[in-house]
Amino acid sequence: MMLKPIVAFFEKKVRSRILSIFIAYVVAVIPLFGVLFFFFNQSRILFKDLPSVRGRLNEILVSIFDWADKKFDLEAESTSQWISENIIAASDVPIKVIQESLQSTGYVLANIGLVIVITYFMLLYRTAFKNFFLVQLKPKNRKRVIQTLDEIQKLAKRYLIGQGLVIIILGLLIGTGLWLIGVPYPYFWGFLAGFLEIIPYVGTSIGAILPFFYMLMVADNLWQPLGVVVLYIAVQQIEGNIISPNVMGPSIKINPMFIILGLFVGGITWGIAGMILALPVLAISKEIFRSFELTEPLSYLLEDGLTRKKDIFLDRFDDDRHRLFSIFFEERKD
């Protein structure tokens, strides 16, 4: 859907749909594919020869607890044993997850390849799909459906452009912050975080964890790793409250609960590709629901800021036209 404007543009020039799709891939998809491969491969190289996270974490915690032992007159031997049995052992879990994630490049690329193949056929047969869908509707409803499809197309275009701008802004913002902190390869980490932001919550967390662990292993102090965490928290607040609302627009904003559910369902169904597509699919679904009286309340249920709009359902939709349960249940007549 998001590639359709690019395909339509080249279709006017070359008069061939298949050739237009391939040109669109060359212009938009293949560079993105190359960038993603670069990020995964570079991350694996950076983490490959680093010192043991477990050993480094052990040194930091021992120094902290040594200070606490002297300050509060604690028993040093029992403290050291508690570190070994609990904190250090627990640190193996996230470290193992990160290592497995960095080694799963082939799996990620395979999922992206699957999305590209399916997208190709959807673009190739889009007119046939559209006509098949229209003939399932009564003629009086077709105009409204066509308008809805046009709105969805505009939404997809806005999402694609907006997401690109957000990636650039976050890459420069985070990269500059990391450069000031003294993190090696600051703009690599910055733009990596920008690309990972495509997956809400999960991607942002990974984008912060990776440079944090990197600095934890290479820095001679604690303020730099902690500075990385503070930077990402600050940037996340700026992104959520200023950047995305102004760049992406309110139509893309989805209730966090449904984003989490979408990530969960998308991850189970299609893996990482499904998680990437969760937000645009939810935004498109919201636009579709908004176009029909019966499903209009659902579109507001998906919107962000639901606590401020909690009364809208009783004020606007307390009518038989909007009752979804009327599809399944008929009112009994005595």
GROMACS .gro file of C-alpha atoms in nm:
model
  334
    1MET     CA    1   0.000   0.000   0.000
    2MET     CA    2   0.280   0.241   0.088
    3LEU     CA    3   0.463   0.161  -0.238
    4LYS     CA    4   0.157   0.227  -0.453
    5PRO     CA    5   0.223   0.602  -0.504
    6ILE     CA    6   0.577   0.526  -0.625
    7VAL     CA    7   0.452   0.249  -0.854
    8ALA     CA    8   0.172   0.470  -0.989
    9PHE     CA    9   0.422   0.749  -1.063
   10PHE     CA   10   0.652   0.523  -1.268
   11GLU     CA   11   0.353   0.353  -1.432
   12LYS     CA   12   0.265   0.684  -1.597
   13LYS     CA   13   0.619   0.705  -1.735
   14VAL     CA   14   0.692   0.352  -1.857
   15ARG     CA   15   0.337   0.221  -1.919
   16SER     CA   16   0.424  -0.118  -1.771
   17ARG     CA   17   0.306  -0.226  -1.427
   18ILE     CA   18   0.565  -0.502  -1.381
   19LEU     CA   19   0.852  -0.272  -1.482
   20SER     CA   20   0.711   0.005  -1.259
   21ILE     CA   21   0.707  -0.230  -0.959
   22PHE     CA   22   1.068  -0.331  -1.017
   23ILE     CA   23   1.174   0.034  -1.053
   24ALA     CA   24   0.990   0.115  -0.728
   25TYR     CA   25   1.182  -0.165  -0.555
   26VAL     CA   26   1.511  -0.033  -0.690
   27VAL     CA   27   1.427   0.321  -0.573
   28ALA     CA   28   1.274   0.240  -0.232
   29VAL     CA   29   1.307  -0.121  -0.117
   30ILE     CA   30   1.654  -0.235  -0.223
   31PRO     CA   31   1.831   0.064  -0.057
   32LEU     CA   32   1.631  -0.001   0.260
   33PHE     CA   33   1.721  -0.370   0.242
   34GLY     CA   34   2.089  -0.275   0.209
   35VAL     CA   35   2.071  -0.031   0.503
   36LEU     CA   36   1.911  -0.293   0.728
   37PHE     CA   37   2.173  -0.550   0.633
   38PHE     CA   38   2.448  -0.297   0.708
   39PHE     CA   39   2.306  -0.222   1.052
   40PHE     CA   40   2.270  -0.587   1.152
   41ASN     CA   41   2.611  -0.681   1.018
   42GLN     CA   42   2.785  -0.380   1.175
   43SER     CA   43   2.620  -0.448   1.511
   44ARG     CA   44   2.742  -0.807   1.506
   45ILE     CA   45   3.097  -0.691   1.424
   46LEU     CA   46   3.097  -0.431   1.702
   47PHE     CA   47   2.985  -0.679   1.968
   48LYS     CA   48   3.192  -0.973   1.843
   49ASP     CA   49   3.528  -0.889   2.000
   50LEU     CA   50   3.413  -0.695   2.304
   51PRO     CA   51   3.515  -0.808   2.654
   52SER     CA   52   3.282  -1.023   2.862
   53VAL     CA   53   2.975  -0.835   2.977
   54ARG     CA   54   2.949  -1.066   3.276
   55GLY     CA   55   3.307  -0.990   3.385
   56ARG     CA   56   3.265  -0.616   3.333
   57LEU     CA   57   2.934  -0.613   3.521
   58ASN     CA   58   3.095  -0.811   3.802
   59GLU     CA   59   3.371  -0.549   3.838
   60ILE     CA   60   3.122  -0.262   3.850
   61LEU     CA   61   2.892  -0.428   4.103
   62VAL     CA   62   3.179  -0.539   4.326
   63SER     CA   63   3.313  -0.181   4.338
   64ILE     CA   64   2.966  -0.046   4.421
   65PHE     CA   65   2.907  -0.302   4.697
   66ASP     CA   66   3.259  -0.254   4.836
   67TRP     CA   67   3.172   0.111   4.883
   68ALA     CA   68   2.839   0.016   5.043
   69ASP     CA   69   3.012  -0.234   5.274
   70LYS     CA   70   3.245   0.035   5.405
   71LYS     CA   71   2.974   0.300   5.423
   72PHE     CA   72   2.711   0.092   5.602
   73ASP     CA   73   2.937  -0.161   5.775
   74LEU     CA   74   2.800  -0.465   5.586
   75GLU     CA   75   2.951  -0.812   5.570
   76ALA     CA   76   3.169  -0.815   5.256
   77GLU     CA   77   3.177  -1.192   5.208
   78SER     CA   78   2.799  -1.237   5.211
   79THR     CA   79   2.759  -0.941   4.977
   80SER     CA   80   3.003  -1.089   4.726
   81GLN     CA   81   2.823  -1.423   4.739
   82TRP     CA   82   2.487  -1.255   4.683
   83ILE     CA   83   2.624  -1.079   4.372
   84SER     CA   84   2.753  -1.405   4.226
   85GLU     CA   85   2.435  -1.600   4.291
   86ASN     CA   86   2.178  -1.340   4.190
   87ILE     CA   87   2.272  -1.031   3.989
   88ILE     CA   88   2.554  -1.179   3.781
   89ALA     CA   89   2.356  -1.496   3.707
   90ALA     CA   90   2.052  -1.290   3.608
   91SER     CA   91   2.264  -1.079   3.373
   92ASP     CA   92   2.318  -1.382   3.150
   93VAL     CA   93   1.953  -1.371   3.038
   94PRO     CA   94   1.941  -1.028   2.863
   95ILE     CA   95   2.296  -1.073   2.735
   96LYS     CA   96   2.200  -1.404   2.574
   97VAL     CA   97   1.893  -1.244   2.418
   98ILE     CA   98   2.104  -0.963   2.267
   99GLN     CA   99   2.360  -1.209   2.130
  100GLU     CA  100   2.090  -1.423   1.970
  101SER     CA  101   1.924  -1.113   1.823
  102LEU     CA  102   2.248  -0.998   1.663
  103GLN     CA  103   2.306  -1.345   1.520
  104SER     CA  104   1.958  -1.372   1.364
  105THR     CA  105   2.032  -1.157   1.059
  106GLY     CA  106   1.938  -1.437   0.820
  107TYR     CA  107   1.600  -1.484   0.984
  108VAL     CA  108   1.525  -1.112   0.973
  109LEU     CA  109   1.626  -1.081   0.608
  110ALA     CA  110   1.416  -1.386   0.520
  111ASN     CA  111   1.109  -1.221   0.674
  112ILE     CA  112   1.177  -0.898   0.484
  113GLY     CA  113   1.215  -1.100   0.163
  114LEU     CA  114   0.877  -1.264   0.224
  115VAL     CA  115   0.715  -0.924   0.268
  116ILE     CA  116   0.872  -0.802  -0.058
  117VAL     CA  117   0.737  -1.102  -0.253
  118ILE     CA  118   0.384  -1.065  -0.115
  119THR     CA  119   0.393  -0.690  -0.174
  120TYR     CA  120   0.494  -0.748  -0.535
  121PHE     CA  121   0.186  -0.959  -0.607
  122MET     CA  122  -0.044  -0.720  -0.420
  123LEU     CA  123   0.085  -0.433  -0.635
  124LEU     CA  124   0.061  -0.638  -0.954
  125TYR     CA  125  -0.298  -0.752  -0.896
  126ARG     CA  126  -0.422  -0.444  -0.708
  127THR     CA  127  -0.677  -0.338  -0.971
  128ALA     CA  128  -0.826  -0.688  -0.987
  129PHE     CA  129  -0.845  -0.705  -0.608
  130LYS     CA  130  -1.011  -0.364  -0.595
  131ASN     CA  131  -1.270  -0.453  -0.862
  132PHE     CA  132  -1.347  -0.785  -0.694
  133PHE     CA  133  -1.403  -0.607  -0.366
  134LEU     CA  134  -1.627  -0.340  -0.525
  135VAL     CA  135  -1.859  -0.591  -0.691
  136GLN     CA  136  -1.927  -0.742  -0.352
  137LEU     CA  137  -2.090  -0.411  -0.254
  138LYS     CA  138  -2.413  -0.253  -0.366
  139PRO     CA  139  -2.365   0.024  -0.626
  140LYS     CA  140  -2.485   0.292  -0.382
  141ASN     CA  141  -2.203   0.207  -0.139
  142ARG     CA  142  -1.917   0.192  -0.388
  143LYS     CA  143  -1.847   0.564  -0.405
  144ARG     CA  144  -1.795   0.583  -0.029
  145VAL     CA  145  -1.567   0.279  -0.036
  146ILE     CA  146  -1.358   0.432  -0.316
  147GLN     CA  147  -1.324   0.750  -0.109
  148THR     CA  148  -1.214   0.540   0.187
  149LEU     CA  149  -0.951   0.366  -0.026
  150ASP     CA  150  -0.821   0.705  -0.140
  151GLU     CA  151  -0.797   0.819   0.223
  152ILE     CA  152  -0.609   0.502   0.311
  153GLN     CA  153  -0.367   0.571   0.027
  154LYS     CA  154  -0.305   0.923   0.154
  155LEU     CA  155  -0.257   0.785   0.506
  156ALA     CA  156  -0.002   0.530   0.385
  157LYS     CA  157   0.187   0.798   0.193
  158ARG     CA  158   0.186   1.027   0.497
  159TYR     CA  159   0.308   0.744   0.717
  160LEU     CA  160   0.593   0.654   0.480
  161ILE     CA  161   0.715   1.014   0.445
  162GLY     CA  162   0.664   1.088   0.814
  163GLN     CA  163   0.849   0.776   0.925
  164GLY     CA  164   1.143   0.868   0.704
  165LEU     CA  165   1.158   1.218   0.855
  166VAL     CA  166   1.135   1.077   1.209
  167ILE     CA  167   1.426   0.839   1.137
  168ILE     CA  168   1.642   1.128   1.011
  169ILE     CA  169   1.552   1.356   1.305
  170LEU     CA  170   1.608   1.084   1.567
  171GLY     CA  171   1.932   0.973   1.400
  172LEU     CA  172   2.075   1.326   1.410
  173LEU     CA  173   1.938   1.402   1.758
  174ILE     CA  174   2.056   1.081   1.925
  175GLY     CA  175   2.382   1.075   1.728
  176THR     CA  176   2.470   1.428   1.840
  177GLY     CA  177   2.384   1.344   2.201
  178LEU     CA  178   2.599   1.030   2.193
  179TRP     CA  179   2.884   1.229   2.036
  180LEU     CA  180   2.869   1.475   2.325
  181ILE     CA  181   2.875   1.187   2.573
  182GLY     CA  182   3.178   1.041   2.397
  183VAL     CA  183   3.028   0.721   2.256
  184PRO     CA  184   3.221   0.569   1.962
  185TYR     CA  185   3.030   0.555   1.630
  186PRO     CA  186   2.762   0.796   1.764
  187TYR     CA  187   2.566   0.843   1.441
  188PHE     CA  188   2.567   0.470   1.371
  189TRP     CA  189   2.391   0.416   1.704
  190GLY     CA  190   2.168   0.718   1.643
  191PHE     CA  191   2.036   0.606   1.305
  192LEU     CA  192   2.012   0.246   1.426
  193ALA     CA  193   1.779   0.370   1.700
  194GLY     CA  194   1.589   0.574   1.441
  195PHE     CA  195   1.528   0.269   1.221
  196LEU     CA  196   1.437   0.049   1.518
  197GLU     CA  197   1.176   0.309   1.620
  198ILE     CA  198   0.963   0.168   1.336
  199ILE     CA  199   0.872  -0.106   1.588
  200PRO     CA  200   0.702   0.089   1.870
  201TYR     CA  201   0.829   0.033   2.226
  202VAL     CA  202   1.028  -0.283   2.140
  203GLY     CA  203   1.252  -0.116   1.881
  204THR     CA  204   1.305   0.191   2.098
  205SER     CA  205   1.412  -0.024   2.393
  206ILE     CA  206   1.656  -0.225   2.181
  207GLY     CA  207   1.795   0.097   2.035
  208ALA     CA  208   1.881   0.213   2.388
  209ILE     CA  209   2.002  -0.121   2.528
  210LEU     CA  210   2.263  -0.184   2.258
  211PRO     CA  211   2.474   0.134   2.305
  212PHE     CA  212   2.425   0.109   2.683
  213PHE     CA  213   2.579  -0.239   2.694
  214TYR     CA  214   2.846  -0.133   2.447
  215MET     CA  215   2.953   0.156   2.671
  216LEU     CA  216   2.925  -0.062   2.979
  217MET     CA  217   3.190  -0.287   2.827
  218VAL     CA  218   3.429  -0.029   2.683
  219ALA     CA  219   3.398   0.274   2.914
  220ASP     CA  220   3.625   0.322   3.216
  221ASN     CA  221   3.350   0.497   3.410
  222LEU     CA  222   2.979   0.464   3.486
  223TRP     CA  223   2.861   0.810   3.387
  224GLN     CA  224   2.882   0.738   3.012
  225PRO     CA  225   2.654   0.428   3.016
  226LEU     CA  226   2.415   0.610   3.248
  227GLY     CA  227   2.436   0.916   3.022
  228VAL     CA  228   2.325   0.698   2.729
  229VAL     CA  229   2.017   0.587   2.925
  230VAL     CA  230   1.928   0.943   3.026
  231LEU     CA  231   1.972   1.061   2.666
  232TYR     CA  232   1.740   0.795   2.525
  233ILE     CA  233   1.475   0.865   2.789
  234ALA     CA  234   1.488   1.237   2.710
  235VAL     CA  235   1.478   1.182   2.333
  236GLN     CA  236   1.189   0.938   2.370
  237GLN     CA  237   0.987   1.203   2.552
  238ILE     CA  238   1.068   1.459   2.282
  239GLU     CA  239   0.981   1.210   2.007
  240GLY     CA  240   0.650   1.105   2.164
  241ASN     CA  241   0.528   1.454   2.255
  242ILE     CA  242   0.677   1.681   1.988
  243ILE     CA  243   0.833   1.505   1.687
  244SER     CA  244   0.582   1.230   1.598
  245PRO     CA  245   0.261   1.432   1.663
  246ASN     CA  246   0.385   1.711   1.434
  247VAL     CA  247   0.555   1.498   1.167
  248MET     CA  248   0.327   1.192   1.151
  249GLY     CA  249  -0.001   1.368   1.228
  250PRO     CA  250  -0.282   1.267   1.466
  251SER     CA  251  -0.425   1.004   1.227
  252ILE     CA  252  -0.127   0.774   1.296
  253LYS     CA  253  -0.159   0.793   1.675
  254ILE     CA  254  -0.300   0.467   1.813
  255ASN     CA  255  -0.399   0.365   2.165
  256PRO     CA  256  -0.088   0.211   2.332
  257MET     CA  257  -0.288  -0.094   2.443
  258PHE     CA  258  -0.380  -0.178   2.084
  259ILE     CA  259  -0.023  -0.114   1.969
  260ILE     CA  260   0.101  -0.372   2.221
  261LEU     CA  261  -0.169  -0.618   2.112
  262GLY     CA  262  -0.081  -0.550   1.748
  263LEU     CA  263   0.288  -0.613   1.814
  264PHE     CA  264   0.203  -0.937   1.992
  265VAL     CA  265  -0.027  -1.066   1.717
  266GLY     CA  266   0.202  -0.942   1.439
  267GLY     CA  267   0.505  -1.101   1.604
  268ILE     CA  268   0.332  -1.439   1.638
  269THR     CA  269   0.192  -1.426   1.285
  270TRP     CA  270   0.481  -1.281   1.083
  271GLY     CA  271   0.771  -1.235   1.323
  272ILE     CA  272   0.965  -0.909   1.295
  273ALA     CA  273   0.793  -0.818   0.968
  274GLY     CA  274   0.457  -0.843   1.144
  275MET     CA  275   0.576  -0.616   1.425
  276ILE     CA  276   0.694  -0.357   1.171
  277LEU     CA  277   0.357  -0.363   0.995
  278ALA     CA  278   0.149  -0.356   1.316
  279LEU     CA  279   0.124   0.023   1.346
  280PRO     CA  280   0.038   0.104   0.980
  281VAL     CA  281  -0.217  -0.181   0.974
  282LEU     CA  282  -0.383  -0.042   1.288
  283ALA     CA  283  -0.384   0.310   1.142
  284ILE     CA  284  -0.542   0.184   0.819
  285SER     CA  285  -0.798  -0.019   1.016
  286LYS     CA  286  -0.891   0.293   1.210
  287GLU     CA  287  -0.949   0.481   0.885
  288ILE     CA  288  -1.169   0.199   0.750
  289PHE     CA  289  -1.373   0.179   1.071
  290ARG     CA  290  -1.425   0.557   1.063
  291SER     CA  291  -1.593   0.533   0.722
  292PHE     CA  292  -1.888   0.315   0.827
  293GLU     CA  293  -2.159   0.397   1.080
  294LEU     CA  294  -2.158   0.054   1.240
  295THR     CA  295  -1.783   0.044   1.303
  296GLU     CA  296  -1.723   0.416   1.367
  297PRO     CA  297  -1.706   0.368   1.749
  298LEU     CA  298  -1.422   0.119   1.695
  299SER     CA  299  -1.215   0.388   1.525
  300TYR     CA  300  -1.236   0.605   1.836
  301LEU     CA  301  -1.156   0.305   2.055
  302LEU     CA  302  -0.829   0.266   1.862
  303GLU     CA  303  -0.733   0.632   1.898
  304ASP     CA  304  -0.472   0.765   2.135
  305GLY     CA  305  -0.590   0.977   2.429
  306LEU     CA  306  -0.883   0.748   2.506
  307THR     CA  307  -0.911   0.873   2.864
  308ARG     CA  308  -0.997   1.221   2.735
  309LYS     CA  309  -1.259   1.080   2.497
  310LYS     CA  310  -1.421   0.829   2.732
  311ASP     CA  311  -1.762   1.002   2.714
  312ILE     CA  312  -1.778   1.016   2.334
  313PHE     CA  313  -1.934   0.670   2.308
  314LEU     CA  314  -2.240   0.757   2.520
  315ASP     CA  315  -2.267   1.107   2.374
  316ARG     CA  316  -2.238   1.021   2.002
  317PHE     CA  317  -2.288   0.649   1.948
  318ASP     CA  318  -2.572   0.546   2.180
  319ASP     CA  319  -2.786   0.451   1.883
  320ASP     CA  320  -2.894   0.129   1.711
  321ARG     CA  321  -2.691   0.221   1.403
  322HIS     CA  322  -2.368   0.181   1.600
  323ARG     CA  323  -2.444  -0.134   1.799
  324LEU     CA  324  -2.205  -0.407   1.686
  325PHE     CA  325  -2.382  -0.673   1.888
  326SER     CA  326  -2.695  -0.618   1.679
  327ILE     CA  327  -2.520  -0.820   1.405
  328PHE     CA  328  -2.515  -1.130   1.623
  329PHE     CA  329  -2.820  -1.085   1.843
  330GLU     CA  330  -3.177  -1.004   1.749
  331GLU     CA  331  -3.399  -0.826   1.999
  332ARG     CA  332  -3.668  -1.055   2.128
  333LYS     CA  333  -4.024  -0.945   2.067
  334ASP     CA  334  -4.276  -1.055   2.327
   0.00000   0.00000   0.00000
